mmCIF file of C-alpha atoms in Angstrom:
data_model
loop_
_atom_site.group_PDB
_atom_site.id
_atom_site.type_symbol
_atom_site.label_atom_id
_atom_site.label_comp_id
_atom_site.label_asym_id
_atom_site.label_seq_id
_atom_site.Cartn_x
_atom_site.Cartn_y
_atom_site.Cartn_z
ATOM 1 C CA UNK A 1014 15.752 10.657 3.342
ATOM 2 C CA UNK A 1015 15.005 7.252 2.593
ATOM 3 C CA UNK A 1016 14.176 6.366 -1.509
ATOM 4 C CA UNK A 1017 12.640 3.248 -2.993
ATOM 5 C CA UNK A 1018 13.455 2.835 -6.966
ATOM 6 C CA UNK A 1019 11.734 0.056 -8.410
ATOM 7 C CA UNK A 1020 13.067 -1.512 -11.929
ATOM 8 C CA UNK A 1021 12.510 -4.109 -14.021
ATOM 9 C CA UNK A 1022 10.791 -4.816 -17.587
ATOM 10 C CA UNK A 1023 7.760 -3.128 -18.519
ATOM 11 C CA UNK A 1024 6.338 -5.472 -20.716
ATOM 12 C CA UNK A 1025 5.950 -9.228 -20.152
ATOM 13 C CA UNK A 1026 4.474 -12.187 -21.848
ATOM 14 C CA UNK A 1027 1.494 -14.574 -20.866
ATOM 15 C CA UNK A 1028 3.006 -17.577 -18.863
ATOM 16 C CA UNK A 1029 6.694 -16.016 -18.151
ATOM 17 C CA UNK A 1030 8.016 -14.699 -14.988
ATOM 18 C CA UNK A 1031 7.473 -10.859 -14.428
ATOM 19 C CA UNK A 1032 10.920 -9.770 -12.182
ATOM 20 C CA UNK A 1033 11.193 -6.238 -10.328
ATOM 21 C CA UNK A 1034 13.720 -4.811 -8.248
ATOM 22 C CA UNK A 1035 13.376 -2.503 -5.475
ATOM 23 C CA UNK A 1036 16.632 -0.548 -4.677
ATOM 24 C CA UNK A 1037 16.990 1.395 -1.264
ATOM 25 C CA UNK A 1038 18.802 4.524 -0.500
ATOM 26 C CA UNK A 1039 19.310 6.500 2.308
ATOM 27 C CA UNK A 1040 18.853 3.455 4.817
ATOM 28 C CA UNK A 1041 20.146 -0.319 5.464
ATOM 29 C CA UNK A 1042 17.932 -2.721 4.413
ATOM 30 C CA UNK A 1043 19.032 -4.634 6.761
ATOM 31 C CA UNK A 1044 18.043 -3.132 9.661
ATOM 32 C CA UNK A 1045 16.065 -5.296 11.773
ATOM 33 C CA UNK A 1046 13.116 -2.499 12.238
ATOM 34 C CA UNK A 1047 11.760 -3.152 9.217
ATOM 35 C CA UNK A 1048 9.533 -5.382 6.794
ATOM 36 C CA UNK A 1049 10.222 -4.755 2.784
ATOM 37 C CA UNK A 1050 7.187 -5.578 0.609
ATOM 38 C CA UNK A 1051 5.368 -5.477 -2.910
ATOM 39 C CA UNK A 1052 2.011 -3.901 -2.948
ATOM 40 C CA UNK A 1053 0.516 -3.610 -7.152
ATOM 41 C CA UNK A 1054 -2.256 -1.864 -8.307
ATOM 42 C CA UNK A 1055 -3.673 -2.749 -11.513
ATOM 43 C CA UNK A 1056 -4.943 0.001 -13.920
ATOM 44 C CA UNK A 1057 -7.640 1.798 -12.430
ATOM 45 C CA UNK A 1058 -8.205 -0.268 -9.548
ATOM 46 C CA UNK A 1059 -7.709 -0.763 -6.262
ATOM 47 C CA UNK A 1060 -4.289 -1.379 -4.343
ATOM 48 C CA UNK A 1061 -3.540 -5.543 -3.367
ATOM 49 C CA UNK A 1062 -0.740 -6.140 -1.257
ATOM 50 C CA UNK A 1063 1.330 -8.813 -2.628
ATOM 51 C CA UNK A 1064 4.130 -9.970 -0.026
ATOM 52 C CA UNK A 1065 6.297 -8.531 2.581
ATOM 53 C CA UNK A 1066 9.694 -9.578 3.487
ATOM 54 C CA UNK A 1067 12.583 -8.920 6.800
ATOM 55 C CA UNK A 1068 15.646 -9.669 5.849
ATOM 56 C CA UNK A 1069 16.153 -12.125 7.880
ATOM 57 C CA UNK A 1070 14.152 -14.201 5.574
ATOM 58 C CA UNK A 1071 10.857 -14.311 7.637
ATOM 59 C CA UNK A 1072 8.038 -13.508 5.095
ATOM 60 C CA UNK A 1073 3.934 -12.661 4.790
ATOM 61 C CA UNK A 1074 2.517 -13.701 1.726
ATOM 62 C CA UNK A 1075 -0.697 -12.514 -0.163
ATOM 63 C CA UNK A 1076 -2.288 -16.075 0.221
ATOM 64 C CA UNK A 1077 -4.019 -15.655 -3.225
ATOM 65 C CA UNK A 1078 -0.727 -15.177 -4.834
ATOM 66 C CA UNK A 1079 1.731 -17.311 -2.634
ATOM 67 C CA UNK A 1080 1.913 -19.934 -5.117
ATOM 68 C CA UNK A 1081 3.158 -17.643 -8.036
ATOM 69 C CA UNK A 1082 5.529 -15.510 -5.973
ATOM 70 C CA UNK A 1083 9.449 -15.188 -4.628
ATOM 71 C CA UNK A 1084 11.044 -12.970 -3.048
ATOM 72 C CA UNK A 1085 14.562 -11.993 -2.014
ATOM 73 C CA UNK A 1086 16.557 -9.403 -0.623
ATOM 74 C CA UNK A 1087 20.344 -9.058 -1.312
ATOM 75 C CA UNK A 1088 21.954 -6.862 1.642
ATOM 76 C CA UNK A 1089 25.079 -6.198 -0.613
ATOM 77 C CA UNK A 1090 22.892 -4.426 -2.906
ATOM 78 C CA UNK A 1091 20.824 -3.048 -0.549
ATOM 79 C CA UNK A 1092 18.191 -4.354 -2.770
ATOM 80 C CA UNK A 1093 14.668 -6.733 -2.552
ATOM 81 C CA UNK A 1094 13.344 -8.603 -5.576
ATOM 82 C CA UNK A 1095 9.657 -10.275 -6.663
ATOM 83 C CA UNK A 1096 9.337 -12.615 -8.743
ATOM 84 C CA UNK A 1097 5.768 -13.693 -10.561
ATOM 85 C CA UNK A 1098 5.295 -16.792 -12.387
ATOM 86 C CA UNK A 1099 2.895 -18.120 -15.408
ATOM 87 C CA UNK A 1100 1.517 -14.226 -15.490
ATOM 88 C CA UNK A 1101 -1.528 -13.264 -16.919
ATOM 89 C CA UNK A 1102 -3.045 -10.276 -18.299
ATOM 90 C CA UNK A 1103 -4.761 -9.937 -14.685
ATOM 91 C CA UNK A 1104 -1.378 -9.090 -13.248
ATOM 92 C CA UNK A 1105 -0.639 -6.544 -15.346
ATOM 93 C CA UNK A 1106 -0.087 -3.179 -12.851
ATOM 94 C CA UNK A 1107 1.858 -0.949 -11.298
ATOM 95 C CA UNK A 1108 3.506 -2.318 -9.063
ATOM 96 C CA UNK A 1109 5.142 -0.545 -5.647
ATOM 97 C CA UNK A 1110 7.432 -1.557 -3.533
ATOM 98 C CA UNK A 1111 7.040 -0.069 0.331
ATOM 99 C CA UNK A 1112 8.794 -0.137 4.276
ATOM 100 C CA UNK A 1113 7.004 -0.794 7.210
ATOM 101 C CA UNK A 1114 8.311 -0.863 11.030
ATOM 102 C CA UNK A 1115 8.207 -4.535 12.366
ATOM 103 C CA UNK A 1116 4.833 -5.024 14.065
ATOM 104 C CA UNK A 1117 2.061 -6.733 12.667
ATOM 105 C CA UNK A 1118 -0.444 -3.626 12.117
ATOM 106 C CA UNK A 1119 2.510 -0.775 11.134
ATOM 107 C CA UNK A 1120 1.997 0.672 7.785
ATOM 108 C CA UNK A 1121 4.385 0.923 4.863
ATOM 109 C CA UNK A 1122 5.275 4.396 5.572
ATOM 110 C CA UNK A 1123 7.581 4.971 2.312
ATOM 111 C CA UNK A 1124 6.747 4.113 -1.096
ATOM 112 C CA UNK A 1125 8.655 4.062 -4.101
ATOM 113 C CA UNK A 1126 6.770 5.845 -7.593
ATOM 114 C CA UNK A 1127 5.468 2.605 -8.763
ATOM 115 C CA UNK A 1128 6.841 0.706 -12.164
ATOM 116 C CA UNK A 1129 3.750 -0.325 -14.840
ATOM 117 C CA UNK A 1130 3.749 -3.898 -15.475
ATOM 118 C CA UNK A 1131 2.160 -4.937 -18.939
ATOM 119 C CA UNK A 1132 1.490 -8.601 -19.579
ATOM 120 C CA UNK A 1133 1.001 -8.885 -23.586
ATOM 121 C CA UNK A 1134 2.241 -10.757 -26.303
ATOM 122 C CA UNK B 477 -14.737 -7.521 -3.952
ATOM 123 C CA UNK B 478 -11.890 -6.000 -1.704
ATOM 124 C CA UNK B 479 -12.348 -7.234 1.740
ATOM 125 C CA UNK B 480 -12.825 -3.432 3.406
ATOM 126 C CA UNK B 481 -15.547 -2.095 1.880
ATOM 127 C CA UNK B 482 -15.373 2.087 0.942
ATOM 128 C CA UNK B 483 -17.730 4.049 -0.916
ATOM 129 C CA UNK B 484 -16.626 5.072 -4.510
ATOM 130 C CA UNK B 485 -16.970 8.209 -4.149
ATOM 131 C CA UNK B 486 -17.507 11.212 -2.030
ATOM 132 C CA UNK B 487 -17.533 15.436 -3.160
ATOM 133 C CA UNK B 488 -17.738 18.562 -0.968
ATOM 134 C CA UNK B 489 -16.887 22.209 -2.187
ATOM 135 C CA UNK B 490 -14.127 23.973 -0.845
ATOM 136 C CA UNK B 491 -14.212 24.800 2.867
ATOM 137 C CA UNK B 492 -16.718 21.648 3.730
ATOM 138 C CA UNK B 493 -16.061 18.821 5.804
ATOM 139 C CA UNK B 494 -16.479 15.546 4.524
ATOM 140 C CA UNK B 495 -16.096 12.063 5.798
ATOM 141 C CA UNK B 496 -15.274 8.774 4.124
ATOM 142 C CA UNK B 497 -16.285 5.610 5.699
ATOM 143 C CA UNK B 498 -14.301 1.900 5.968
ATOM 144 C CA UNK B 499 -15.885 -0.529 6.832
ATOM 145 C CA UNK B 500 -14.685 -4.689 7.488
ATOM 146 C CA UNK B 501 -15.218 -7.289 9.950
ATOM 147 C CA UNK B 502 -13.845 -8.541 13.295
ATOM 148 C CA UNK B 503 -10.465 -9.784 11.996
ATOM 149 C CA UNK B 504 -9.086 -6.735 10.514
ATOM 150 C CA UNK B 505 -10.717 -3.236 11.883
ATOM 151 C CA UNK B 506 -12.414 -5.224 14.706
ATOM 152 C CA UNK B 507 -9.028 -6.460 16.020
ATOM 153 C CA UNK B 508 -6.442 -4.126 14.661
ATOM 154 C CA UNK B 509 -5.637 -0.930 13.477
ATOM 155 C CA UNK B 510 -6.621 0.950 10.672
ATOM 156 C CA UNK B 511 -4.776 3.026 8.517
ATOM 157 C CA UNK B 512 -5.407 5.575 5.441
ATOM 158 C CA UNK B 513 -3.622 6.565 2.300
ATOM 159 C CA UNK B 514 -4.013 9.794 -0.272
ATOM 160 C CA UNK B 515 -2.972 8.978 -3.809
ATOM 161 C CA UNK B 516 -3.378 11.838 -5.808
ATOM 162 C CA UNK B 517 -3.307 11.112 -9.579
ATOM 163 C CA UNK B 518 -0.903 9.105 -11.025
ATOM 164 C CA UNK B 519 1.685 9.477 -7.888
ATOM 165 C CA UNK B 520 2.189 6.330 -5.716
ATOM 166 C CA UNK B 521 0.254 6.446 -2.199
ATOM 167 C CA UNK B 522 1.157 8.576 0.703
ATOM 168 C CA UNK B 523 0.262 7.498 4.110
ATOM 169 C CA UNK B 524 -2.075 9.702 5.652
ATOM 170 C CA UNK B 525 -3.045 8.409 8.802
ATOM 171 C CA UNK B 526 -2.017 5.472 10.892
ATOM 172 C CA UNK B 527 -3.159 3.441 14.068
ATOM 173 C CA UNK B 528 -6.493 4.900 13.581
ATOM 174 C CA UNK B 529 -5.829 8.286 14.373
ATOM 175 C CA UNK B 530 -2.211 9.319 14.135
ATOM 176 C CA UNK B 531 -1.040 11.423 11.442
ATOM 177 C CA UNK B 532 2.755 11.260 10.262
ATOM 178 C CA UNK B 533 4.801 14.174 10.597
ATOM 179 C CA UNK B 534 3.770 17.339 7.830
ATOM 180 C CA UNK B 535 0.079 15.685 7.318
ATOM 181 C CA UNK B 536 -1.977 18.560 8.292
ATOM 182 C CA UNK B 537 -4.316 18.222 11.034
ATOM 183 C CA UNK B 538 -7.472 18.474 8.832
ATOM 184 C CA UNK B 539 -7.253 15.272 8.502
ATOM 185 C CA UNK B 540 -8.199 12.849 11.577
ATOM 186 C CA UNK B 541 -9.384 9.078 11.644
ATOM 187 C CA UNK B 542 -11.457 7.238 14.006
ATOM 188 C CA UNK B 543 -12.857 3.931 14.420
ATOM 189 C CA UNK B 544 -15.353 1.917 16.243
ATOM 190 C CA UNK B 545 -15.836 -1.481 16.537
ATOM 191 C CA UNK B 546 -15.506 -2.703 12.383
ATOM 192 C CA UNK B 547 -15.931 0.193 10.888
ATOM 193 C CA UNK B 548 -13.719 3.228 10.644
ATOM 194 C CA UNK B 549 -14.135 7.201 9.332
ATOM 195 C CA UNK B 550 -11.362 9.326 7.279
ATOM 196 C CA UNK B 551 -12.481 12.922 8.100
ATOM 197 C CA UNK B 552 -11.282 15.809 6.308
ATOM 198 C CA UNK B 553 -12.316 19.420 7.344
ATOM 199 C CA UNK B 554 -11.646 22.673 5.545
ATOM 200 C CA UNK B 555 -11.903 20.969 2.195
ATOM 201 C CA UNK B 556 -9.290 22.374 -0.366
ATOM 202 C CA UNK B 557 -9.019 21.656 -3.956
ATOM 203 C CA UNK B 558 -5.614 19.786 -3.593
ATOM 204 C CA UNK B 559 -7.208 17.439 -1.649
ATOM 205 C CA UNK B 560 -9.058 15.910 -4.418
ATOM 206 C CA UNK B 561 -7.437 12.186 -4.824
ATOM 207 C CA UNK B 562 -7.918 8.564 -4.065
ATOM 208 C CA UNK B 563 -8.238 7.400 -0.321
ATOM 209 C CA UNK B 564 -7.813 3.943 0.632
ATOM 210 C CA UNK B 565 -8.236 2.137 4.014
ATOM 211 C CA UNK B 566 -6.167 -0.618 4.999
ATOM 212 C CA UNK B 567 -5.655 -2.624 7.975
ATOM 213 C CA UNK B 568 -4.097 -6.189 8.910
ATOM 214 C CA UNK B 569 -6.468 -9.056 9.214
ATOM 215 C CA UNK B 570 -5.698 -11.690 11.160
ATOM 216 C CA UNK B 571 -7.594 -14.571 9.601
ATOM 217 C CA UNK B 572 -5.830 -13.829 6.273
ATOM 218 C CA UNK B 573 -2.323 -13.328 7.751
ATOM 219 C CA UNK B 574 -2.154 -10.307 5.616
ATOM 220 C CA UNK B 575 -2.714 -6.867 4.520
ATOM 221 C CA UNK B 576 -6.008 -5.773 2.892
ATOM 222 C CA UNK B 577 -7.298 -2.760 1.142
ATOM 223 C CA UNK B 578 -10.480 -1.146 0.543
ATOM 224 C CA UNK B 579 -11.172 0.115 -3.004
ATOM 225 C CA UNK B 580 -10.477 3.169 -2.694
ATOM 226 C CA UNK B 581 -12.866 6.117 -2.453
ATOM 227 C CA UNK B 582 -12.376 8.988 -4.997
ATOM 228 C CA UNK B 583 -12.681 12.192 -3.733
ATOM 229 C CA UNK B 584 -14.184 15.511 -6.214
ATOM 230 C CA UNK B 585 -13.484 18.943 -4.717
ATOM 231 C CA UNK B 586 -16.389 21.169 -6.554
#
């Protein structure tokens, strides 16, 4: 059964860089069927799909947010990563990661439980 | 502003069948696929139903989608009070190059 995990700090300041990890078990995530992506959903609101990411390195960004965001996927670790610059308290969410199957209009099928993201001083 | 548009909320008491609507434009529902996700409260969101009218594998079947032309329908018969939870319609569009979401339509079981 395939698990997403995400991880990283819960609480980050105005103008840093927020940094999550997504960690997959019980598949490769490097299997070329599928996309790996960030999808956040601030507090009381709606979901907003962030970026999405093969590892291969081709990737679909948000194009609101492109300018603020990395991502990465290490295959050793079986892992993907986002990284959010010069954050604001507007970013502040939970924040999923997901899988989808390669093809444009497939939906992320699995999601991990989500990770709250607080941007405060 | 969240590019498909849903109605906040919706109710029916138990046993009812009620629909939620989706609706966009000609570069995401018009052109591709819609799908729909169930959050129930605070849990992350399960797909529901995908390429319009498909349900994954242990979804029951009183749940069905449709669409027509922009606009798409979540339909839920034999309402039960589990099934009270956030919906949300999503779809590709093709002018953005991405995913978008509808705001979500909350769901009270009376």
């Amino acid at each position: 059964q395939l698990q997403l995990q995400e991880s990283g700090p819960g609480l980050v300041k105005p103008s840093e860089t927020l940094s999550l990890t997504c960690t997959v078990s019980g598949g490769s995530i490097s299997s070329t069927n599928y996309y790996w992506g960030w999808i956040r959903q601030p507090p009381g609101k709606g979901l907003e799909w962030i970026v999405s990411i093969h590892y291969s390195g081709s990737t679909y960004y948000n194009a609101s947010l492109k300018s603020r965001v990395t991502i990465s996927v290490d295959t050793s670790k079986n892992q993907f990563s986002l990284r959010l610059s010069s954050v604001t308290a507007a970013d502040t969410a939970v924040y999923y990661c997901a899988r989808k199957t390669v093809g444009a209009t497939n939906p992320f099928d699995y999601w991990g439980q989500g990770t709250l993201v607080t941007v405060s001083s | 502003q969240s590019v498909l548009t849903q109605p906040p909320s919706a109710s029916g008491t138990p046993g009812q069948r009620v629909t939620i609507s989706c609706s966009g434009s000609s570069s995401n529902i018009g052109s591709n696929t819609i799908n729909w996700y169930q959050q129930l409260p605070g849990t992350a969101p399960k797909l529901l139903i995908y390429n319009n009218n498909q349900r994954p594998s242990g979804v029951p079947d009183r749940f069905s989608g449709s669409k027509s032309g922009t606009s798409a329908s979540l339909a839920i018969s034999g309402l039960q009070s589990e099934d009270e939870a956030d919906y949300y319609c999503a779809a590709w569009d093709a002018s953005l190059d991405g995913w978008v979401f509808g705001g979500g339509t909350k769901l009270t079981v009376l």
